[in-house]
mmCIF file of C-alpha atoms in Angstrom:
data_model
loop_
_atom_site.group_PDB
_atom_site.id
_atom_site.type_symbol
_atom_site.label_atom_id
_atom_site.label_comp_id
_atom_site.label_asym_id
_atom_site.label_seq_id
_atom_site.Cartn_x
_atom_site.Cartn_y
_atom_site.Cartn_z
ATOM 1 C CA UNK O 1 73.241 119.616 98.281
ATOM 2 C CA UNK O 2 76.162 121.681 98.606
ATOM 3 C CA UNK O 3 78.743 121.779 95.406
ATOM 4 C CA UNK O 4 82.006 119.911 96.431
ATOM 5 C CA UNK O 5 84.597 118.454 94.478
ATOM 6 C CA UNK O 6 84.873 114.747 94.321
ATOM 7 C CA UNK O 7 87.758 113.557 93.376
ATOM 8 C CA UNK O 8 88.455 110.138 92.092
ATOM 9 C CA UNK O 9 91.200 107.825 90.827
ATOM 10 C CA UNK O 10 91.488 107.280 86.879
ATOM 11 C CA UNK O 11 91.009 104.313 85.546
ATOM 12 C CA UNK O 12 93.202 102.183 83.881
ATOM 13 C CA UNK O 13 92.247 99.713 80.814
ATOM 14 C CA UNK O 14 90.944 96.437 82.090
ATOM 15 C CA UNK O 15 91.733 93.426 80.857
ATOM 16 C CA UNK O 16 89.537 90.162 82.652
ATOM 17 C CA UNK O 17 89.955 86.159 81.938
ATOM 18 C CA UNK O 18 91.335 83.720 80.927
ATOM 19 C CA UNK O 19 95.084 84.654 78.716
ATOM 20 C CA UNK O 20 94.549 88.407 80.133
ATOM 21 C CA UNK O 21 98.067 88.169 81.338
ATOM 22 C CA UNK O 22 99.712 87.254 78.490
ATOM 23 C CA UNK O 23 98.231 89.575 75.778
ATOM 24 C CA UNK O 24 99.054 92.664 78.225
ATOM 25 C CA UNK O 25 102.896 91.336 78.623
ATOM 26 C CA UNK O 26 102.565 91.125 74.197
ATOM 27 C CA UNK O 27 102.249 94.481 74.306
ATOM 28 C CA UNK O 28 105.793 95.136 75.843
ATOM 29 C CA UNK O 29 107.246 93.385 73.158
ATOM 30 C CA UNK O 30 107.783 96.845 70.976
ATOM 31 C CA UNK O 31 109.545 98.739 74.101
ATOM 32 C CA UNK O 32 112.177 98.869 76.539
ATOM 33 C CA UNK O 33 110.544 97.116 79.587
ATOM 34 C CA UNK O 34 111.465 95.321 82.517
ATOM 35 C CA UNK O 35 108.691 93.206 84.961
ATOM 36 C CA UNK O 36 108.905 93.474 88.245
ATOM 37 C CA UNK O 37 108.007 89.628 89.933
ATOM 38 C CA UNK O 38 106.608 88.654 93.217
ATOM 39 C CA UNK O 39 109.531 85.930 94.490
ATOM 40 C CA UNK O 40 106.370 83.289 95.057
ATOM 41 C CA UNK O 41 105.453 84.026 91.414
ATOM 42 C CA UNK O 42 108.381 83.570 89.553
ATOM 43 C CA UNK O 43 107.788 80.383 87.837
ATOM 44 C CA UNK O 44 104.096 81.533 86.552
ATOM 45 C CA UNK O 45 105.386 85.058 85.981
ATOM 46 C CA UNK O 46 107.950 82.649 83.624
ATOM 47 C CA UNK O 47 104.862 82.540 81.263
ATOM 48 C CA UNK O 48 105.250 85.929 80.405
ATOM 49 C CA UNK O 49 108.905 86.991 79.625
ATOM 50 C CA UNK O 50 108.020 86.573 76.151
ATOM 51 C CA UNK O 51 106.728 89.638 75.791
ATOM 52 C CA UNK O 52 110.203 91.048 76.045
ATOM 53 C CA UNK O 53 112.147 92.947 79.022
ATOM 54 C CA UNK O 54 115.269 94.120 79.494
ATOM 55 C CA UNK O 55 115.736 92.094 82.484
ATOM 56 C CA UNK O 56 113.372 90.831 85.325
ATOM 57 C CA UNK O 57 113.088 92.720 89.024
ATOM 58 C CA UNK O 58 112.422 90.550 92.133
ATOM 59 C CA UNK O 59 109.986 92.663 94.215
ATOM 60 C CA UNK O 60 111.967 93.562 97.166
ATOM 61 C CA UNK O 61 110.531 93.424 100.901
ATOM 62 C CA UNK O 62 108.188 95.649 102.569
ATOM 63 C CA UNK O 63 110.552 96.664 105.076
ATOM 64 C CA UNK O 64 113.758 97.391 102.697
ATOM 65 C CA UNK O 65 111.426 98.142 100.027
ATOM 66 C CA UNK O 66 112.378 102.232 99.854
ATOM 67 C CA UNK O 67 115.612 101.381 99.967
ATOM 68 C CA UNK O 68 115.569 98.705 96.952
ATOM 69 C CA UNK O 69 113.124 100.664 95.457
ATOM 70 C CA UNK O 70 115.563 103.624 94.882
ATOM 71 C CA UNK O 71 118.245 101.650 93.297
ATOM 72 C CA UNK O 72 115.956 100.601 90.705
ATOM 73 C CA UNK O 73 115.299 104.002 90.130
ATOM 74 C CA UNK O 74 118.268 104.543 89.143
ATOM 75 C CA UNK O 75 118.882 101.767 87.117
ATOM 76 C CA UNK O 76 115.347 102.751 85.346
ATOM 77 C CA UNK O 77 116.504 105.571 84.483
ATOM 78 C CA UNK O 78 120.162 104.664 83.689
ATOM 79 C CA UNK O 79 118.369 102.350 80.972
ATOM 80 C CA UNK O 80 116.411 104.745 79.817
ATOM 81 C CA UNK O 81 112.926 102.193 80.452
ATOM 82 C CA UNK O 82 109.499 103.236 79.091
ATOM 83 C CA UNK O 83 107.292 100.838 80.478
ATOM 84 C CA UNK O 84 106.883 98.479 83.873
ATOM 85 C CA UNK O 85 104.742 95.564 84.508
ATOM 86 C CA UNK O 86 104.520 94.901 87.641
ATOM 87 C CA UNK O 87 103.084 90.995 88.473
ATOM 88 C CA UNK O 88 102.465 90.301 92.147
ATOM 89 C CA UNK O 89 100.089 91.426 95.149
ATOM 90 C CA UNK O 90 99.903 94.956 97.206
ATOM 91 C CA UNK O 91 103.703 94.759 98.210
ATOM 92 C CA UNK O 92 105.012 93.924 94.462
ATOM 93 C CA UNK O 93 102.629 96.288 93.185
ATOM 94 C CA UNK O 94 103.561 99.198 96.197
ATOM 95 C CA UNK O 95 107.458 98.458 95.288
ATOM 96 C CA UNK O 96 106.872 99.135 91.380
ATOM 97 C CA UNK O 97 105.563 102.336 92.122
ATOM 98 C CA UNK O 98 107.901 103.487 94.484
ATOM 99 C CA UNK O 99 110.380 102.500 92.068
ATOM 100 C CA UNK O 100 108.773 104.477 89.006
ATOM 101 C CA UNK O 101 107.754 107.504 91.265
ATOM 102 C CA UNK O 102 111.683 108.427 92.401
ATOM 103 C CA UNK O 103 112.674 107.833 88.758
ATOM 104 C CA UNK O 104 110.336 110.624 87.709
ATOM 105 C CA UNK O 105 110.916 112.483 91.005
ATOM 106 C CA UNK O 106 114.079 112.513 92.874
ATOM 107 C CA UNK O 107 112.079 113.983 95.588
ATOM 108 C CA UNK O 108 110.203 111.211 95.994
ATOM 109 C CA UNK O 109 113.328 109.246 98.041
ATOM 110 C CA UNK O 110 114.087 113.005 100.209
ATOM 111 C CA UNK O 111 110.303 113.284 101.103
ATOM 112 C CA UNK O 112 110.166 109.618 102.630
ATOM 113 C CA UNK O 113 113.444 109.527 104.250
ATOM 114 C CA UNK O 114 112.405 112.655 105.882
ATOM 115 C CA UNK O 115 109.563 111.756 106.626
ATOM 116 C CA UNK O 116 111.060 108.293 108.928
ATOM 117 C CA UNK O 117 107.015 107.271 109.670
ATOM 118 C CA UNK O 118 106.331 110.172 112.376
ATOM 119 C CA UNK O 119 103.861 110.965 109.233
ATOM 120 C CA UNK O 120 101.638 108.149 108.936
ATOM 121 C CA UNK O 121 100.426 109.676 105.046
ATOM 122 C CA UNK O 122 102.868 111.562 103.218
ATOM 123 C CA UNK O 123 101.926 113.978 101.157
ATOM 124 C CA UNK O 124 104.047 114.842 98.321
ATOM 125 C CA UNK O 125 104.984 119.061 97.578
ATOM 126 C CA UNK O 126 104.690 118.418 94.302
ATOM 127 C CA UNK O 127 102.839 116.516 91.422
ATOM 128 C CA UNK O 128 104.244 113.672 89.972
ATOM 129 C CA UNK O 129 104.892 115.001 85.757
ATOM 130 C CA UNK O 130 105.738 112.612 83.164
ATOM 131 C CA UNK O 131 106.351 108.708 84.219
ATOM 132 C CA UNK O 132 107.893 105.372 83.598
ATOM 133 C CA UNK O 133 104.386 104.200 82.694
ATOM 134 C CA UNK O 134 102.902 101.610 85.175
ATOM 135 C CA UNK O 135 101.111 98.101 84.333
ATOM 136 C CA UNK O 136 99.949 95.448 86.396
ATOM 137 C CA UNK O 137 99.003 91.772 86.839
ATOM 138 C CA UNK O 138 97.247 91.526 90.044
ATOM 139 C CA UNK O 139 97.712 87.924 91.891
ATOM 140 C CA UNK O 140 95.680 88.273 95.025
ATOM 141 C CA UNK O 141 92.393 90.695 95.594
ATOM 142 C CA UNK O 142 91.685 93.045 98.533
ATOM 143 C CA UNK O 143 94.293 96.083 97.865
ATOM 144 C CA UNK O 144 92.919 97.449 95.038
ATOM 145 C CA UNK O 145 96.445 98.351 94.009
ATOM 146 C CA UNK O 146 96.798 98.740 91.212
ATOM 147 C CA UNK O 147 93.954 100.988 91.136
ATOM 148 C CA UNK O 148 94.992 104.346 93.365
ATOM 149 C CA UNK O 149 97.437 106.433 93.394
ATOM 150 C CA UNK O 150 100.062 105.307 96.246
ATOM 151 C CA UNK O 151 102.040 103.147 97.896
ATOM 152 C CA UNK O 152 102.934 101.748 101.088
ATOM 153 C CA UNK O 153 105.862 101.002 102.628
ATOM 154 C CA UNK O 154 107.333 100.452 106.160
ATOM 155 C CA UNK O 155 109.830 102.268 107.904
ATOM 156 C CA UNK O 156 112.393 102.299 110.962
ATOM 157 C CA UNK O 157 110.437 105.397 112.077
ATOM 158 C CA UNK O 158 109.198 105.702 115.904
ATOM 159 C CA UNK O 159 112.155 104.539 118.020
ATOM 160 C CA UNK O 160 112.673 108.118 120.222
ATOM 161 C CA UNK O 161 109.682 109.080 120.181
ATOM 162 C CA UNK O 162 106.634 108.295 123.189
ATOM 163 C CA UNK O 163 105.309 105.208 122.323
ATOM 164 C CA UNK O 164 108.213 103.693 121.046
ATOM 165 C CA UNK O 165 106.510 101.251 118.657
ATOM 166 C CA UNK O 166 108.970 100.166 115.836
ATOM 167 C CA UNK O 167 108.727 99.544 112.479
ATOM 168 C CA UNK O 168 105.993 101.890 111.188
ATOM 169 C CA UNK O 169 104.157 101.302 107.838
ATOM 170 C CA UNK O 170 103.162 104.379 106.088
ATOM 171 C CA UNK O 171 101.144 105.044 103.165
ATOM 172 C CA UNK O 172 102.668 108.430 100.302
ATOM 173 C CA UNK O 173 99.634 109.396 98.094
ATOM 174 C CA UNK O 174 101.498 109.458 94.486
ATOM 175 C CA UNK O 175 99.553 112.477 93.281
ATOM 176 C CA UNK O 176 99.769 112.383 89.153
ATOM 177 C CA UNK O 177 100.726 108.682 89.271
ATOM 178 C CA UNK O 178 97.842 106.351 86.854
ATOM 179 C CA UNK O 179 97.905 102.889 86.265
ATOM 180 C CA UNK O 180 97.890 102.307 82.361
ATOM 181 C CA UNK O 181 96.578 98.771 82.402
ATOM 182 C CA UNK O 182 95.454 95.805 84.770
ATOM 183 C CA UNK O 183 95.148 92.497 83.225
ATOM 184 C CA UNK O 184 92.758 90.566 86.207
ATOM 185 C CA UNK O 185 94.117 86.601 84.915
ATOM 186 C CA UNK O 186 92.294 83.700 87.146
ATOM 187 C CA UNK O 187 95.767 81.925 86.508
ATOM 188 C CA UNK O 188 97.243 84.283 88.509
ATOM 189 C CA UNK O 189 94.944 85.477 91.055
ATOM 190 C CA UNK O 190 95.113 81.431 91.757
ATOM 191 C CA UNK O 191 96.241 82.259 95.544
ATOM 192 C CA UNK O 192 96.356 80.002 98.765
ATOM 193 C CA UNK O 193 92.830 79.647 100.674
ATOM 194 C CA UNK O 194 93.760 82.004 103.642
ATOM 195 C CA UNK O 195 94.628 84.464 101.439
ATOM 196 C CA UNK O 196 92.058 83.906 99.740
ATOM 197 C CA UNK O 197 89.958 84.524 102.770
ATOM 198 C CA UNK O 198 91.980 87.996 103.169
ATOM 199 C CA UNK O 199 90.770 88.928 99.503
ATOM 200 C CA UNK O 200 87.189 88.582 100.067
ATOM 201 C CA UNK O 201 86.964 90.019 104.013
ATOM 202 C CA UNK O 202 89.246 92.874 103.052
ATOM 203 C CA UNK O 203 87.004 94.697 99.900
ATOM 204 C CA UNK O 204 83.666 93.558 102.279
ATOM 205 C CA UNK O 205 85.282 95.508 105.790
ATOM 206 C CA UNK O 206 86.429 98.792 103.794
ATOM 207 C CA UNK O 207 82.676 98.945 101.922
ATOM 208 C CA UNK O 208 80.963 98.220 105.525
ATOM 209 C CA UNK O 209 82.783 100.991 107.433
ATOM 210 C CA UNK O 210 82.910 103.491 104.494
ATOM 211 C CA UNK O 211 79.376 103.523 104.275
ATOM 212 C CA UNK O 212 78.173 103.488 107.483
ATOM 213 C CA UNK O 213 80.962 105.521 109.312
ATOM 214 C CA UNK O 214 80.870 108.139 106.252
ATOM 215 C CA UNK O 215 77.806 109.848 104.528
ATOM 216 C CA UNK O 216 77.796 110.583 100.824
ATOM 217 C CA UNK O 217 74.522 113.517 99.611
ATOM 218 C CA UNK O 218 75.312 111.414 96.274
ATOM 219 C CA UNK O 219 72.521 109.607 96.065
ATOM 220 C CA UNK O 220 74.448 107.263 93.319
ATOM 221 C CA UNK O 221 77.534 106.547 96.144
ATOM 222 C CA UNK O 222 75.022 105.478 98.373
ATOM 223 C CA UNK O 223 73.235 103.041 95.607
ATOM 224 C CA UNK O 224 76.197 101.633 94.127
ATOM 225 C CA UNK O 225 77.941 100.887 98.046
ATOM 226 C CA UNK O 226 75.049 99.244 98.800
ATOM 227 C CA UNK O 227 74.889 96.756 95.501
ATOM 228 C CA UNK O 228 78.570 96.601 96.100
ATOM 229 C CA UNK O 229 78.708 95.026 99.639
ATOM 230 C CA UNK O 230 75.807 93.208 98.708
ATOM 231 C CA UNK O 231 78.434 91.663 96.108
ATOM 232 C CA UNK O 232 80.856 91.450 98.368
ATOM 233 C CA UNK O 233 78.658 89.586 100.538
ATOM 234 C CA UNK O 234 78.080 87.158 97.590
ATOM 235 C CA UNK O 235 81.453 86.480 96.914
ATOM 236 C CA UNK O 236 82.270 85.954 101.258
ATOM 237 C CA UNK O 237 79.539 82.925 100.766
ATOM 238 C CA UNK O 238 80.731 81.327 97.848
ATOM 239 C CA UNK O 239 84.430 81.313 99.666
ATOM 240 C CA UNK O 240 82.796 79.314 102.679
ATOM 241 C CA UNK O 241 81.197 77.099 100.655
ATOM 242 C CA UNK O 242 84.298 76.155 98.756
ATOM 243 C CA UNK O 243 86.554 76.145 101.519
ATOM 244 C CA UNK O 244 88.258 79.322 99.653
ATOM 245 C CA UNK O 245 88.711 77.639 96.758
ATOM 246 C CA UNK O 246 86.834 79.919 94.147
ATOM 247 C CA UNK O 247 86.541 79.101 90.471
ATOM 248 C CA UNK O 248 88.530 80.887 88.051
ATOM 249 C CA UNK O 249 85.755 83.468 86.667
ATOM 250 C CA UNK O 250 84.722 83.522 90.805
ATOM 251 C CA UNK O 251 88.510 84.669 91.323
ATOM 252 C CA UNK O 252 87.712 87.496 88.440
ATOM 253 C CA UNK O 253 84.919 88.764 89.307
ATOM 254 C CA UNK O 254 86.259 89.013 93.466
ATOM 255 C CA UNK O 255 89.086 91.027 91.735
ATOM 256 C CA UNK O 256 86.903 93.455 89.786
ATOM 257 C CA UNK O 257 84.826 94.219 92.657
ATOM 258 C CA UNK O 258 88.046 95.537 94.890
ATOM 259 C CA UNK O 259 88.648 97.508 92.672
ATOM 260 C CA UNK O 260 85.157 98.575 91.638
ATOM 261 C CA UNK O 261 85.227 99.147 95.769
ATOM 262 C CA UNK O 262 88.149 101.978 95.455
ATOM 263 C CA UNK O 263 87.818 103.268 91.676
ATOM 264 C CA UNK O 264 84.354 103.330 91.110
ATOM 265 C CA UNK O 265 81.699 105.899 92.676
ATOM 266 C CA UNK O 266 81.419 104.017 95.869
ATOM 267 C CA UNK O 267 83.333 105.768 98.614
ATOM 268 C CA UNK O 268 83.146 109.313 96.413
ATOM 269 C CA UNK O 269 81.455 112.376 98.702
ATOM 270 C CA UNK O 270 82.661 110.616 102.296
ATOM 271 C CA UNK O 271 85.586 113.060 102.669
ATOM 272 C CA UNK O 272 89.039 111.396 102.547
ATOM 273 C CA UNK O 273 89.445 109.108 105.087
ATOM 274 C CA UNK O 274 85.762 107.308 105.258
ATOM 275 C CA UNK O 275 87.129 103.797 107.287
ATOM 276 C CA UNK O 276 88.722 104.792 110.167
ATOM 277 C CA UNK O 277 89.485 100.705 110.737
ATOM 278 C CA UNK O 278 91.785 101.070 108.360
ATOM 279 C CA UNK O 279 94.989 102.883 110.650
ATOM 280 C CA UNK O 280 93.423 100.823 113.590
ATOM 281 C CA UNK O 281 94.294 98.264 111.878
ATOM 282 C CA UNK O 282 97.471 99.084 110.122
ATOM 283 C CA UNK O 283 98.653 100.339 113.398
ATOM 284 C CA UNK O 284 97.755 96.780 115.406
ATOM 285 C CA UNK O 285 99.471 94.638 112.745
ATOM 286 C CA UNK O 286 102.579 96.107 112.702
ATOM 287 C CA UNK O 287 102.761 96.016 116.923
ATOM 288 C CA UNK O 288 101.305 92.636 117.004
ATOM 289 C CA UNK O 289 103.436 90.686 114.010
ATOM 290 C CA UNK O 290 99.947 90.438 111.831
ATOM 291 C CA UNK O 291 98.659 90.444 108.858
ATOM 292 C CA UNK O 292 96.821 94.139 108.451
ATOM 293 C CA UNK O 293 94.067 92.276 106.989
ATOM 294 C CA UNK O 294 94.293 89.573 110.540
ATOM 295 C CA UNK O 295 94.181 92.921 112.521
ATOM 296 C CA UNK O 296 90.952 94.187 110.727
ATOM 297 C CA UNK O 297 89.068 90.953 111.791
ATOM 298 C CA UNK O 298 90.308 91.167 115.461
ATOM 299 C CA UNK O 299 88.858 95.198 115.536
ATOM 300 C CA UNK O 300 85.128 94.687 113.280
ATOM 301 C CA UNK O 301 83.562 93.146 116.299
ATOM 302 C CA UNK O 302 84.472 96.007 118.469
ATOM 303 C CA UNK O 303 83.245 98.426 115.931
ATOM 304 C CA UNK O 304 80.223 96.636 115.560
ATOM 305 C CA UNK O 305 79.763 96.650 118.948
ATOM 306 C CA UNK O 306 80.478 100.453 119.516
ATOM 307 C CA UNK O 307 78.611 101.332 116.435
ATOM 308 C CA UNK O 308 75.181 99.420 117.811
ATOM 309 C CA UNK O 309 75.786 100.394 121.305
ATOM 310 C CA UNK O 310 74.812 104.007 119.714
ATOM 311 C CA UNK O 311 78.462 105.491 119.670
ATOM 312 C CA UNK O 312 78.006 107.989 117.081
ATOM 313 C CA UNK O 313 81.905 108.674 116.411
ATOM 314 C CA UNK O 314 82.084 104.834 115.132
ATOM 315 C CA UNK O 315 79.537 105.348 112.468
ATOM 316 C CA UNK O 316 75.150 105.143 111.909
ATOM 317 C CA UNK O 317 73.433 102.956 114.154
ATOM 318 C CA UNK O 318 70.816 103.427 111.755
ATOM 319 C CA UNK O 319 73.027 102.245 108.836
ATOM 320 C CA UNK O 320 74.657 99.583 110.282
ATOM 321 C CA UNK O 321 71.665 97.932 110.762
ATOM 322 C CA UNK O 322 70.507 98.692 107.184
ATOM 323 C CA UNK O 323 73.949 97.048 105.802
ATOM 324 C CA UNK O 324 74.776 94.592 108.121
ATOM 325 C CA UNK O 325 72.571 91.630 107.049
ATOM 326 C CA UNK O 326 74.053 91.866 103.319
ATOM 327 C CA UNK O 327 77.494 90.278 104.693
ATOM 328 C CA UNK O 328 76.263 89.096 108.412
ATOM 329 C CA UNK O 329 75.888 85.467 107.210
ATOM 330 C CA UNK O 330 79.901 85.090 106.439
ATOM 331 C CA UNK O 331 82.144 87.750 107.419
ATOM 332 C CA UNK O 332 82.828 85.913 110.571
ATOM 333 C CA UNK O 333 83.962 82.811 108.854
ATOM 334 C CA UNK O 334 85.737 84.316 106.552
ATOM 335 C CA UNK O 335 87.623 86.875 109.606
ATOM 336 C CA UNK O 336 87.884 83.108 111.626
ATOM 337 C CA UNK O 337 89.553 81.573 108.133
ATOM 338 C CA UNK O 338 91.841 85.307 107.415
ATOM 339 C CA UNK O 339 93.182 85.148 111.068
ATOM 340 C CA UNK O 340 94.206 81.453 111.205
ATOM 341 C CA UNK O 341 96.806 83.097 107.767
ATOM 342 C CA UNK O 342 99.638 81.006 106.618
ATOM 343 C CA UNK O 343 101.134 80.694 110.387
ATOM 344 C CA UNK O 344 98.666 78.653 111.572
ATOM 345 C CA UNK O 345 100.024 75.678 112.748
ATOM 346 C CA UNK O 346 102.879 77.984 114.902
ATOM 347 C CA UNK O 347 100.446 79.347 117.902
ATOM 348 C CA UNK O 348 100.496 81.619 119.833
ATOM 349 C CA UNK O 349 100.678 84.125 116.493
ATOM 350 C CA UNK O 350 100.695 87.320 118.501
ATOM 351 C CA UNK O 351 104.461 87.618 118.926
ATOM 352 C CA UNK O 352 104.341 91.398 120.022
ATOM 353 C CA UNK O 353 107.548 92.136 117.685
ATOM 354 C CA UNK O 354 106.638 96.685 117.168
ATOM 355 C CA UNK O 355 105.481 97.173 121.139
ATOM 356 C CA UNK O 356 108.682 98.522 122.165
ATOM 357 C CA UNK O 357 108.507 96.252 125.522
ATOM 358 C CA UNK O 358 105.143 97.119 126.426
ATOM 359 C CA UNK O 359 102.559 94.482 128.040
ATOM 360 C CA UNK O 360 99.517 94.269 126.293
ATOM 361 C CA UNK O 361 97.745 95.787 128.873
ATOM 362 C CA UNK O 362 99.926 98.859 127.938
ATOM 363 C CA UNK O 363 99.756 98.365 124.322
ATOM 364 C CA UNK O 364 96.523 100.466 123.794
ATOM 365 C CA UNK O 365 97.265 103.146 125.188
ATOM 366 C CA UNK O 366 100.695 104.073 123.356
ATOM 367 C CA UNK O 367 98.578 102.455 120.124
ATOM 368 C CA UNK O 368 96.439 105.438 120.552
ATOM 369 C CA UNK O 369 98.902 107.693 120.526
ATOM 370 C CA UNK O 370 100.706 106.500 117.919
ATOM 371 C CA UNK O 371 97.741 106.668 115.994
ATOM 372 C CA UNK O 372 96.767 110.049 117.119
ATOM 373 C CA UNK O 373 100.108 111.355 116.049
ATOM 374 C CA UNK O 374 100.215 109.560 112.473
ATOM 375 C CA UNK O 375 97.102 109.382 111.532
ATOM 376 C CA UNK O 376 94.933 111.490 113.762
ATOM 377 C CA UNK O 377 93.411 115.348 113.779
ATOM 378 C CA UNK O 378 92.349 115.245 110.259
ATOM 379 C CA UNK O 379 95.310 113.845 109.196
ATOM 380 C CA UNK O 380 93.574 112.196 107.825
ATOM 381 C CA UNK O 381 91.778 110.506 109.965
ATOM 382 C CA UNK O 382 88.817 111.924 111.487
ATOM 383 C CA UNK O 383 89.054 114.369 113.916
ATOM 384 C CA UNK O 384 86.118 113.333 116.017
ATOM 385 C CA UNK O 385 87.940 110.006 117.179
ATOM 386 C CA UNK O 386 89.882 111.019 120.047
ATOM 387 C CA UNK O 387 92.506 108.855 122.288
ATOM 388 C CA UNK O 388 90.399 107.497 124.768
ATOM 389 C CA UNK O 389 87.750 106.181 121.870
ATOM 390 C CA UNK O 390 91.404 104.153 119.851
ATOM 391 C CA UNK O 391 92.208 103.425 123.359
ATOM 392 C CA UNK O 392 89.512 101.414 124.615
ATOM 393 C CA UNK O 393 88.925 99.643 120.366
ATOM 394 C CA UNK O 394 92.287 98.549 120.805
ATOM 395 C CA UNK O 395 92.108 97.508 124.229
ATOM 396 C CA UNK O 396 88.788 94.919 123.165
ATOM 397 C CA UNK O 397 90.832 94.216 119.783
ATOM 398 C CA UNK O 398 93.998 92.835 121.536
ATOM 399 C CA UNK O 399 91.392 91.182 124.106
ATOM 400 C CA UNK O 400 89.750 88.973 121.053
ATOM 401 C CA UNK O 401 92.967 88.564 119.798
ATOM 402 C CA UNK O 402 94.883 87.187 123.096
ATOM 403 C CA UNK O 403 91.457 85.131 123.167
ATOM 404 C CA UNK O 404 92.218 83.239 119.484
ATOM 405 C CA UNK O 405 96.070 83.020 120.379
ATOM 406 C CA UNK O 406 94.740 80.612 123.504
ATOM 407 C CA UNK O 407 96.322 83.290 126.394
ATOM 408 C CA UNK O 408 94.344 84.312 129.130
ATOM 409 C CA UNK O 409 93.751 88.285 127.920
ATOM 410 C CA UNK O 410 93.396 88.833 131.485
ATOM 411 C CA UNK O 411 96.451 87.230 132.664
ATOM 412 C CA UNK O 412 94.578 85.086 135.190
#
């Protein structure tokens, strides 16, 4: 084995179980604190107000997150806020983390404005120094945002480039930022069935694609990855059996598994971006007007076909044959439930809002160009993936999506 640095995110204090949200919020009483809440969770978060907060901030939508986070950052500094509690899903936590990072260093806002979506992954020129204490009460599971030092945000970028794809979803790496504490409370993790399906699917796909695409010389990384994938498979089965209405303990277990798939050892030693599918799903979702996990569900079948066909650039066929049985019985059914999403009553759900006017036949080529420009050639997607591989994968996923929408993918 060649000696190498193995980077792991710091793990916050994690409190799990009934009443953990209130327990965490009580720790805010003696501090100058602000609560950031998902609008859909405002009523549920009322039970936490006794923790004592200077004010409650409603999280902005992803499209307005950077501008709104900048305004919040100024208020945080003016009010000498010491601690933030984020109550919501990945978008809410990302919004709160953007505000905390901007309050810590004015350079963050400048870097995000300059990038304007041209670079999919934004790296800050210097680590964040001391920052406002950040804590979270997740209300969904799957993203792992509560345990990683990064935030997704949207920008209008790309309007003048060759692809014409707008808007874009980007990732900023917040080096130096750490979550202080997280409460996994079953009452706050009680999500609609379609969102539960997404939360079960995301870590399963993340683990499967990362293990198949990226080998690790660390035996413990391989062992934990396999164990977590098997556990993710059991969670998928429990979701399907209950029509995605999990019990309280099952919701907590699913959330903890998602967090561990980010902050544990399973992805260590596999490079900075072991799953290429994340980048493709990110671009496809914006072009088709889908949620990222819906796009991921469309891509999974073509990815499985490519690996099974021996196309090593997408991963090891041997490892797929070994690992796929751990989730194969239920992943298709859960993926179908995730594809329905919240707007299942309004088919077809593919609208092509970010396609820049491109037709379904033209879109794979444009998406491939955009993905390579924003994430490819080792920034951080692996260099071996070129335009042809990406275009074929996007084309297969779009055909699958058109079929799901009841549209003839061949236009006949």
